[in-house]
JSON list of C-alpha atoms in Angstrom, two decimals:
[
{"chain": "A", "resi": 154, "resn": "MET", "atom": "CA", "xyz": [77.14, 81.20, 70.34]},
{"chain": "A", "resi": 155, "resn": "SER", "atom": "CA", "xyz": [80.10, 78.88, 70.29]},
{"chain": "A", "resi": 156, "resn": "ASN", "atom": "CA", "xyz": [83.25, 80.82, 69.59]},
{"chain": "A", "resi": 157, "resn": "GLU", "atom": "CA", "xyz": [86.28, 78.54, 69.30]},
{"chain": "A", "resi": 158, "resn": "ARG", "atom": "CA", "xyz": [89.35, 80.07, 70.91]},
{"chain": "A", "resi": 159, "resn": "THR", "atom": "CA", "xyz": [92.97, 79.09, 70.97]},
{"chain": "A", "resi": 160, "resn": "ALA", "atom": "CA", "xyz": [94.83, 78.08, 74.12]},
{"chain": "A", "resi": 161, "resn": "ALA", "atom": "CA", "xyz": [96.72, 81.38, 73.96]},
{"chain": "A", "resi": 162, "resn": "GLU", "atom": "CA", "xyz": [93.46, 83.35, 73.77]},
{"chain": "A", "resi": 163, "resn": "LEU", "atom": "CA", "xyz": [92.03, 81.47, 76.75]},
{"chain": "A", "resi": 164, "resn": "LYS", "atom": "CA", "xyz": [95.23, 82.07, 78.71]},
{"chain": "A", "resi": 165, "resn": "HIS", "atom": "CA", "xyz": [95.03, 85.78, 77.87]},
{"chain": "A", "resi": 166, "resn": "ALA", "atom": "CA", "xyz": [91.39, 85.89, 79.02]},
{"chain": "A", "resi": 167, "resn": "ARG", "atom": "CA", "xyz": [92.28, 84.24, 82.35]},
{"chain": "A", "resi": 168, "resn": "ALA", "atom": "CA", "xyz": [95.09, 86.74, 82.92]},
{"chain": "A", "resi": 169, "resn": "VAL", "atom": "CA", "xyz": [92.81, 89.70, 82.17]},
{"chain": "A", "resi": 170, "resn": "ARG", "atom": "CA", "xyz": [90.08, 88.34, 84.46]},
{"chain": "A", "resi": 171, "resn": "GLU", "atom": "CA", "xyz": [92.59, 87.82, 87.29]},
{"chain": "A", "resi": 172, "resn": "MET", "atom": "CA", "xyz": [94.00, 91.32, 86.81]},
{"chain": "A", "resi": 173, "resn": "PHE", "atom": "CA", "xyz": [90.57, 92.94, 87.03]},
{"chain": "A", "resi": 174, "resn": "SER", "atom": "CA", "xyz": [89.61, 90.74, 89.97]},
{"chain": "A", "resi": 175, "resn": "GLY", "atom": "CA", "xyz": [92.66, 92.05, 91.79]},
{"chain": "A", "resi": 176, "resn": "ILE", "atom": "CA", "xyz": [91.96, 95.73, 91.16]},
{"chain": "A", "resi": 177, "resn": "ALA", "atom": "CA", "xyz": [88.13, 95.75, 91.19]},
{"chain": "A", "resi": 178, "resn": "SER", "atom": "CA", "xyz": [87.88, 97.69, 94.45]},
{"chain": "A", "resi": 179, "resn": "LYS", "atom": "CA", "xyz": [90.28, 100.36, 93.12]},
{"chain": "A", "resi": 180, "resn": "TYR", "atom": "CA", "xyz": [89.16, 100.36, 89.49]},
{"chain": "A", "resi": 181, "resn": "ASP", "atom": "CA", "xyz": [86.85, 103.39, 89.57]},
{"chain": "A", "resi": 182, "resn": "PHE", "atom": "CA", "xyz": [89.38, 105.51, 91.43]},
{"chain": "A", "resi": 183, "resn": "LEU", "atom": "CA", "xyz": [92.15, 104.51, 89.03]},
{"chain": "A", "resi": 184, "resn": "ASN", "atom": "CA", "xyz": [90.00, 105.09, 85.96]},
{"chain": "A", "resi": 185, "resn": "HIS", "atom": "CA", "xyz": [88.88, 108.56, 87.05]},
{"chain": "A", "resi": 186, "resn": "PHE", "atom": "CA", "xyz": [92.25, 109.62, 88.47]},
{"chain": "A", "resi": 187, "resn": "LEU", "atom": "CA", "xyz": [94.42, 108.40, 85.61]},
{"chain": "A", "resi": 188, "resn": "SER", "atom": "CA", "xyz": [92.14, 109.89, 82.95]},
{"chain": "A", "resi": 189, "resn": "ILE", "atom": "CA", "xyz": [91.81, 113.13, 84.93]},
{"chain": "A", "resi": 190, "resn": "ASN", "atom": "CA", "xyz": [88.04, 112.42, 84.99]},
{"chain": "A", "resi": 191, "resn": "ILE", "atom": "CA", "xyz": [87.84, 112.71, 81.20]},
{"chain": "A", "resi": 192, "resn": "ASP", "atom": "CA", "xyz": [86.37, 109.19, 81.14]},
{"chain": "A", "resi": 193, "resn": "LYS", "atom": "CA", "xyz": [83.15, 110.59, 82.63]},
{"chain": "A", "resi": 194, "resn": "ARG", "atom": "CA", "xyz": [82.80, 113.09, 79.78]},
{"chain": "A", "resi": 195, "resn": "TRP", "atom": "CA", "xyz": [83.44, 110.36, 77.22]},
{"chain": "A", "resi": 196, "resn": "ARG", "atom": "CA", "xyz": [80.65, 108.24, 78.71]},
{"chain": "A", "resi": 197, "resn": "ARG", "atom": "CA", "xyz": [78.26, 111.18, 78.49]},
{"chain": "A", "resi": 198, "resn": "LEU", "atom": "CA", "xyz": [79.24, 111.57, 74.82]},
{"chain": "A", "resi": 199, "resn": "VAL", "atom": "CA", "xyz": [78.46, 107.90, 74.17]},
{"chain": "A", "resi": 200, "resn": "SER", "atom": "CA", "xyz": [75.05, 108.39, 75.77]},
{"chain": "A", "resi": 201, "resn": "ALA", "atom": "CA", "xyz": [74.45, 111.49, 73.64]},
{"chain": "A", "resi": 202, "resn": "LYS", "atom": "CA", "xyz": [75.49, 109.56, 70.51]},
{"chain": "A", "resi": 203, "resn": "LEU", "atom": "CA", "xyz": [72.79, 106.98, 71.29]},
{"chain": "A", "resi": 204, "resn": "LYS", "atom": "CA", "xyz": [70.12, 109.51, 72.27]},
{"chain": "A", "resi": 205, "resn": "ASP", "atom": "CA", "xyz": [67.61, 108.37, 69.63]},
{"chain": "A", "resi": 206, "resn": "VAL", "atom": "CA", "xyz": [67.99, 104.72, 70.69]},
{"chain": "A", "resi": 207, "resn": "LEU", "atom": "CA", "xyz": [67.91, 105.49, 74.41]},
{"chain": "A", "resi": 208, "resn": "ASN", "atom": "CA", "xyz": [64.72, 107.56, 74.15]},
{"chain": "A", "resi": 209, "resn": "ASP", "atom": "CA", "xyz": [62.71, 104.60, 72.84]},
{"chain": "A", "resi": 210, "resn": "GLU", "atom": "CA", "xyz": [61.28, 102.42, 75.62]},
{"chain": "A", "resi": 211, "resn": "ASN", "atom": "CA", "xyz": [61.06, 99.47, 73.22]},
{"chain": "A", "resi": 212, "resn": "THR", "atom": "CA", "xyz": [64.80, 99.29, 72.58]},
{"chain": "A", "resi": 213, "resn": "LEU", "atom": "CA", "xyz": [67.37, 97.03, 74.18]},
{"chain": "A", "resi": 214, "resn": "VAL", "atom": "CA", "xyz": [70.95, 98.16, 74.81]},
{"chain": "A", "resi": 215, "resn": "LEU", "atom": "CA", "xyz": [73.83, 95.96, 75.95]},
{"chain": "A", "resi": 216, "resn": "ASP", "atom": "CA", "xyz": [77.02, 97.30, 77.51]},
{"chain": "A", "resi": 217, "resn": "VAL", "atom": "CA", "xyz": [79.70, 94.63, 77.03]},
{"chain": "A", "resi": 218, "resn": "ALA", "atom": "CA", "xyz": [82.73, 94.49, 79.34]},
{"chain": "A", "resi": 219, "resn": "CYS", "atom": "CA", "xyz": [80.70, 96.82, 81.55]},
{"chain": "A", "resi": 220, "resn": "GLY", "atom": "CA", "xyz": [83.06, 96.54, 84.50]},
{"chain": "A", "resi": 221, "resn": "THR", "atom": "CA", "xyz": [81.67, 98.45, 87.47]},
{"chain": "A", "resi": 222, "resn": "GLY", "atom": "CA", "xyz": [78.70, 99.70, 85.46]},
{"chain": "A", "resi": 223, "resn": "ASP", "atom": "CA", "xyz": [79.57, 103.35, 84.86]},
{"chain": "A", "resi": 224, "resn": "LEU", "atom": "CA", "xyz": [78.61, 103.40, 81.18]},
{"chain": "A", "resi": 225, "resn": "ALA", "atom": "CA", "xyz": [75.51, 101.24, 81.67]},
{"chain": "A", "resi": 226, "resn": "ILE", "atom": "CA", "xyz": [74.31, 103.64, 84.37]},
{"chain": "A", "resi": 227, "resn": "GLU", "atom": "CA", "xyz": [74.99, 106.66, 82.15]},
{"chain": "A", "resi": 228, "resn": "LEU", "atom": "CA", "xyz": [73.03, 105.00, 79.33]},
{"chain": "A", "resi": 229, "resn": "GLN", "atom": "CA", "xyz": [70.11, 104.16, 81.61]},
{"chain": "A", "resi": 230, "resn": "LYS", "atom": "CA", "xyz": [70.00, 107.73, 82.93]},
{"chain": "A", "resi": 231, "resn": "GLY", "atom": "CA", "xyz": [70.00, 108.92, 79.32]},
{"chain": "A", "resi": 232, "resn": "GLY", "atom": "CA", "xyz": [66.58, 107.60, 78.38]},
{"chain": "A", "resi": 233, "resn": "LYS", "atom": "CA", "xyz": [63.84, 105.00, 78.48]},
{"chain": "A", "resi": 234, "resn": "ALA", "atom": "CA", "xyz": [65.55, 102.04, 76.79]},
{"chain": "A", "resi": 235, "resn": "LYS", "atom": "CA", "xyz": [66.21, 98.83, 78.71]},
{"chain": "A", "resi": 236, "resn": "VAL", "atom": "CA", "xyz": [69.95, 98.65, 79.41]},
{"chain": "A", "resi": 237, "resn": "PHE", "atom": "CA", "xyz": [71.81, 95.44, 80.27]},
{"chain": "A", "resi": 238, "resn": "GLY", "atom": "CA", "xyz": [75.43, 94.90, 81.22]},
{"chain": "A", "resi": 239, "resn": "THR", "atom": "CA", "xyz": [77.84, 91.98, 80.92]},
{"chain": "A", "resi": 240, "resn": "ASP", "atom": "CA", "xyz": [81.34, 91.44, 82.20]},
{"chain": "A", "resi": 241, "resn": "PHE", "atom": "CA", "xyz": [83.41, 88.34, 82.78]},
{"chain": "A", "resi": 242, "resn": "CYS", "atom": "CA", "xyz": [84.83, 89.53, 86.11]},
{"chain": "A", "resi": 243, "resn": "ARG", "atom": "CA", "xyz": [82.48, 88.78, 89.00]},
{"chain": "A", "resi": 244, "resn": "GLN", "atom": "CA", "xyz": [84.23, 91.22, 91.34]},
{"chain": "A", "resi": 245, "resn": "MET", "atom": "CA", "xyz": [83.62, 94.10, 88.93]},
{"chain": "A", "resi": 246, "resn": "LEU", "atom": "CA", "xyz": [79.95, 93.13, 88.60]},
{"chain": "A", "resi": 247, "resn": "GLU", "atom": "CA", "xyz": [79.51, 93.09, 92.37]},
{"chain": "A", "resi": 248, "resn": "ILE", "atom": "CA", "xyz": [80.45, 96.77, 92.39]},
{"chain": "A", "resi": 249, "resn": "ALA", "atom": "CA", "xyz": [78.05, 97.40, 89.48]},
{"chain": "A", "resi": 250, "resn": "PHE", "atom": "CA", "xyz": [75.22, 95.79, 91.47]},
{"chain": "A", "resi": 251, "resn": "ASP", "atom": "CA", "xyz": [76.08, 98.01, 94.46]},
{"chain": "A", "resi": 252, "resn": "LYS", "atom": "CA", "xyz": [75.88, 101.05, 92.17]},
{"chain": "A", "resi": 253, "resn": "ASN", "atom": "CA", "xyz": [72.36, 100.03, 91.16]},
{"chain": "A", "resi": 254, "resn": "ASP", "atom": "CA", "xyz": [71.32, 100.54, 94.77]},
{"chain": "A", "resi": 255, "resn": "LYS", "atom": "CA", "xyz": [73.23, 103.81, 95.13]},
{"chain": "A", "resi": 256, "resn": "THR", "atom": "CA", "xyz": [71.98, 105.36, 91.88]},
{"chain": "A", "resi": 257, "resn": "GLY", "atom": "CA", "xyz": [68.42, 104.06, 91.90]},
{"chain": "A", "resi": 258, "resn": "VAL", "atom": "CA", "xyz": [68.68, 102.21, 88.59]},
{"chain": "A", "resi": 259, "resn": "ALA", "atom": "CA", "xyz": [67.85, 98.55, 88.06]},
{"chain": "A", "resi": 260, "resn": "ILE", "atom": "CA", "xyz": [70.28, 97.38, 85.41]},
{"chain": "A", "resi": 261, "resn": "PRO", "atom": "CA", "xyz": [70.44, 93.60, 85.03]},
{"chain": "A", "resi": 262, "resn": "TYR", "atom": "CA", "xyz": [74.06, 92.47, 84.94]},
{"chain": "A", "resi": 263, "resn": "THR", "atom": "CA", "xyz": [75.24, 89.08, 83.72]},
{"chain": "A", "resi": 264, "resn": "GLU", "atom": "CA", "xyz": [78.61, 87.43, 84.13]},
{"chain": "A", "resi": 265, "resn": "ALA", "atom": "CA", "xyz": [79.62, 86.63, 80.55]},
{"chain": "A", "resi": 266, "resn": "ASP", "atom": "CA", "xyz": [82.63, 86.68, 78.26]},
{"chain": "A", "resi": 267, "resn": "GLY", "atom": "CA", "xyz": [82.21, 89.37, 75.62]},
{"chain": "A", "resi": 268, "resn": "MET", "atom": "CA", "xyz": [83.78, 87.10, 73.03]},
{"chain": "A", "resi": 269, "resn": "ASN", "atom": "CA", "xyz": [81.24, 84.32, 73.56]},
{"chain": "A", "resi": 270, "resn": "LEU", "atom": "CA", "xyz": [77.87, 85.76, 74.54]},
{"chain": "A", "resi": 271, "resn": "SER", "atom": "CA", "xyz": [74.80, 83.59, 75.09]},
{"chain": "A", "resi": 272, "resn": "PHE", "atom": "CA", "xyz": [72.39, 86.10, 73.55]},
{"chain": "A", "resi": 273, "resn": "ALA", "atom": "CA", "xyz": [70.57, 85.20, 70.36]},
{"chain": "A", "resi": 274, "resn": "ALA", "atom": "CA", "xyz": [71.63, 86.84, 67.13]},
{"chain": "A", "resi": 275, "resn": "ASN", "atom": "CA", "xyz": [69.96, 90.18, 66.39]},
{"chain": "A", "resi": 276, "resn": "SER", "atom": "CA", "xyz": [68.96, 90.79, 70.03]},
{"chain": "A", "resi": 277, "resn": "PHE", "atom": "CA", "xyz": [70.01, 94.39, 70.71]},
{"chain": "A", "resi": 278, "resn": "ASP", "atom": "CA", "xyz": [69.28, 97.77, 69.15]},
{"chain": "A", "resi": 279, "resn": "ALA", "atom": "CA", "xyz": [72.61, 99.09, 70.40]},
{"chain": "A", "resi": 280, "resn": "VAL", "atom": "CA", "xyz": [75.76, 97.52, 71.83]},
{"chain": "A", "resi": 281, "resn": "THR", "atom": "CA", "xyz": [78.46, 99.49, 73.61]},
{"chain": "A", "resi": 282, "resn": "ILE", "atom": "CA", "xyz": [81.91, 98.62, 74.87]},
{"chain": "A", "resi": 283, "resn": "ALA", "atom": "CA", "xyz": [84.07, 101.14, 76.72]},
{"chain": "A", "resi": 284, "resn": "PHE", "atom": "CA", "xyz": [87.75, 100.49, 77.33]},
{"chain": "A", "resi": 285, "resn": "GLY", "atom": "CA", "xyz": [87.13, 96.76, 76.95]},
{"chain": "A", "resi": 286, "resn": "LEU", "atom": "CA", "xyz": [87.91, 95.87, 73.37]},
{"chain": "A", "resi": 287, "resn": "ARG", "atom": "CA", "xyz": [91.65, 96.20, 74.02]},
{"chain": "A", "resi": 288, "resn": "ASN", "atom": "CA", "xyz": [91.35, 93.44, 76.64]},
{"chain": "A", "resi": 289, "resn": "PHE", "atom": "CA", "xyz": [89.83, 90.91, 74.24]},
{"chain": "A", "resi": 290, "resn": "SER", "atom": "CA", "xyz": [92.30, 88.19, 73.31]},
{"chain": "A", "resi": 291, "resn": "ASN", "atom": "CA", "xyz": [91.25, 88.66, 69.67]},
{"chain": "A", "resi": 292, "resn": "TRP", "atom": "CA", "xyz": [89.54, 91.97, 69.02]},
{"chain": "A", "resi": 293, "resn": "GLN", "atom": "CA", "xyz": [88.49, 91.03, 65.48]},
{"chain": "A", "resi": 294, "resn": "SER", "atom": "CA", "xyz": [86.59, 87.98, 66.78]},
{"chain": "A", "resi": 295, "resn": "GLY", "atom": "CA", "xyz": [85.19, 90.15, 69.55]},
{"chain": "A", "resi": 296, "resn": "LEU", "atom": "CA", "xyz": [83.79, 92.66, 67.07]},
{"chain": "A", "resi": 297, "resn": "ILE", "atom": "CA", "xyz": [82.23, 89.83, 65.06]},
{"chain": "A", "resi": 298, "resn": "GLU", "atom": "CA", "xyz": [80.53, 88.59, 68.23]},
{"chain": "A", "resi": 299, "resn": "LEU", "atom": "CA", "xyz": [79.23, 92.06, 69.08]},
{"chain": "A", "resi": 300, "resn": "HIS", "atom": "CA", "xyz": [77.93, 92.46, 65.54]},
{"chain": "A", "resi": 301, "resn": "ARG", "atom": "CA", "xyz": [76.20, 89.05, 65.78]},
{"chain": "A", "resi": 302, "resn": "ILE", "atom": "CA", "xyz": [73.99, 90.14, 68.69]},
{"chain": "A", "resi": 303, "resn": "LEU", "atom": "CA", "xyz": [73.23, 93.53, 67.13]},
{"chain": "A", "resi": 304, "resn": "LYS", "atom": "CA", "xyz": [69.93, 93.92, 65.27]},
{"chain": "A", "resi": 305, "resn": "PRO", "atom": "CA", "xyz": [70.10, 94.93, 61.60]},
{"chain": "A", "resi": 306, "resn": "GLN", "atom": "CA", "xyz": [70.53, 98.71, 61.48]},
{"chain": "A", "resi": 307, "resn": "GLY", "atom": "CA", "xyz": [71.58, 98.61, 65.15]},
{"chain": "A", "resi": 308, "resn": "LYS", "atom": "CA", "xyz": [74.35, 100.80, 66.52]},
{"chain": "A", "resi": 309, "resn": "LEU", "atom": "CA", "xyz": [77.69, 99.64, 67.87]},
{"chain": "A", "resi": 310, "resn": "VAL", "atom": "CA", "xyz": [79.65, 102.22, 69.87]},
{"chain": "A", "resi": 311, "resn": "VAL", "atom": "CA", "xyz": [83.24, 101.45, 70.83]},
{"chain": "A", "resi": 312, "resn": "LEU", "atom": "CA", "xyz": [84.92, 103.81, 73.29]},
{"chain": "A", "resi": 313, "resn": "GLU", "atom": "CA", "xyz": [88.63, 103.10, 73.32]},
{"chain": "A", "resi": 314, "resn": "PHE", "atom": "CA", "xyz": [91.95, 104.85, 73.50]},
{"chain": "A", "resi": 315, "resn": "SER", "atom": "CA", "xyz": [93.88, 105.55, 70.33]},
{"chain": "A", "resi": 316, "resn": "THR", "atom": "CA", "xyz": [97.09, 107.38, 69.62]},
{"chain": "A", "resi": 317, "resn": "PRO", "atom": "CA", "xyz": [96.47, 111.04, 68.69]},
{"chain": "A", "resi": 318, "resn": "VAL", "atom": "CA", "xyz": [97.67, 112.16, 65.27]},
{"chain": "A", "resi": 319, "resn": "LEU", "atom": "CA", "xyz": [98.40, 115.81, 66.10]},
{"chain": "A", "resi": 320, "resn": "PRO", "atom": "CA", "xyz": [102.16, 116.43, 66.37]},
{"chain": "A", "resi": 321, "resn": "GLY", "atom": "CA", "xyz": [103.17, 117.45, 69.86]},
{"chain": "A", "resi": 322, "resn": "PHE", "atom": "CA", "xyz": [100.01, 116.04, 71.42]},
{"chain": "A", "resi": 323, "resn": "ARG", "atom": "CA", "xyz": [100.89, 112.58, 70.06]},
{"chain": "A", "resi": 324, "resn": "GLU", "atom": "CA", "xyz": [104.30, 112.69, 71.76]},
{"chain": "A", "resi": 325, "resn": "LEU", "atom": "CA", "xyz": [102.81, 113.97, 75.02]},
{"chain": "A", "resi": 326, "resn": "PHE", "atom": "CA", "xyz": [100.19, 111.19, 74.93]},
{"chain": "A", "resi": 327, "resn": "GLN", "atom": "CA", "xyz": [102.82, 108.52, 74.26]},
{"chain": "A", "resi": 328, "resn": "PHE", "atom": "CA", "xyz": [105.05, 109.82, 77.05]},
{"chain": "A", "resi": 329, "resn": "TYR", "atom": "CA", "xyz": [102.12, 109.88, 79.51]},
{"chain": "A", "resi": 330, "resn": "PHE", "atom": "CA", "xyz": [100.94, 106.38, 78.56]},
{"chain": "A", "resi": 331, "resn": "SER", "atom": "CA", "xyz": [104.44, 104.90, 78.46]},
{"chain": "A", "resi": 332, "resn": "ASN", "atom": "CA", "xyz": [106.07, 106.58, 81.47]},
{"chain": "A", "resi": 333, "resn": "ILE", "atom": "CA", "xyz": [103.61, 108.28, 83.81]},
{"chain": "A", "resi": 334, "resn": "LEU", "atom": "CA", "xyz": [100.47, 106.13, 83.68]},
{"chain": "A", "resi": 335, "resn": "PRO", "atom": "CA", "xyz": [102.15, 102.77, 84.40]},
{"chain": "A", "resi": 336, "resn": "ARG", "atom": "CA", "xyz": [104.00, 104.18, 87.42]},
{"chain": "A", "resi": 337, "resn": "ILE", "atom": "CA", "xyz": [100.94, 105.81, 88.94]},
{"chain": "A", "resi": 338, "resn": "GLY", "atom": "CA", "xyz": [98.76, 102.78, 88.20]},
{"chain": "A", "resi": 339, "resn": "GLY", "atom": "CA", "xyz": [101.33, 100.42, 89.69]},
{"chain": "A", "resi": 340, "resn": "ALA", "atom": "CA", "xyz": [101.79, 102.53, 92.82]},
{"chain": "A", "resi": 341, "resn": "VAL", "atom": "CA", "xyz": [98.06, 102.88, 93.46]},
{"chain": "A", "resi": 342, "resn": "SER", "atom": "CA", "xyz": [97.01, 99.33, 92.59]},
{"chain": "A", "resi": 343, "resn": "GLY", "atom": "CA", "xyz": [99.91, 97.67, 94.37]}
]
């Protein structure tokens, strides 16, 4: 699918790719440490949400912006469906391929930009994206692209951070994400 993008969007995509290339070897540690391992629970919840899809061996599931493969692996462990992963950062995918060997799964990974996927329309029974939508240069166009490859009546699951609405917790969240998280992330990632 040809998805015309502006020069600014392409520049943003290059910057994101370079950033992830630079932290690929530390990404899993950072993700688990900075989320206090809550990210693992969230991935299990995504898998549970897709239980009916994952239990059907005739279904196809795509994890977009799959990074090092954690969600794709969780989805594959969750059932009989055929799970695929795509990411536009080769260094992240290399770690995902290594995890295939370590976990005994055989997930096919493809280097691809989530905003311009080569899959035919209506290809997948479910599409997931975890902590990746925020990195798209244009999230609205990204959602349109994900919807394009989704079969009619298919399921799209987006796992992403949002600001809590509960007073007190909202302020704590904003303080952590504005003051603590950037300092820890910067110190660990260099």
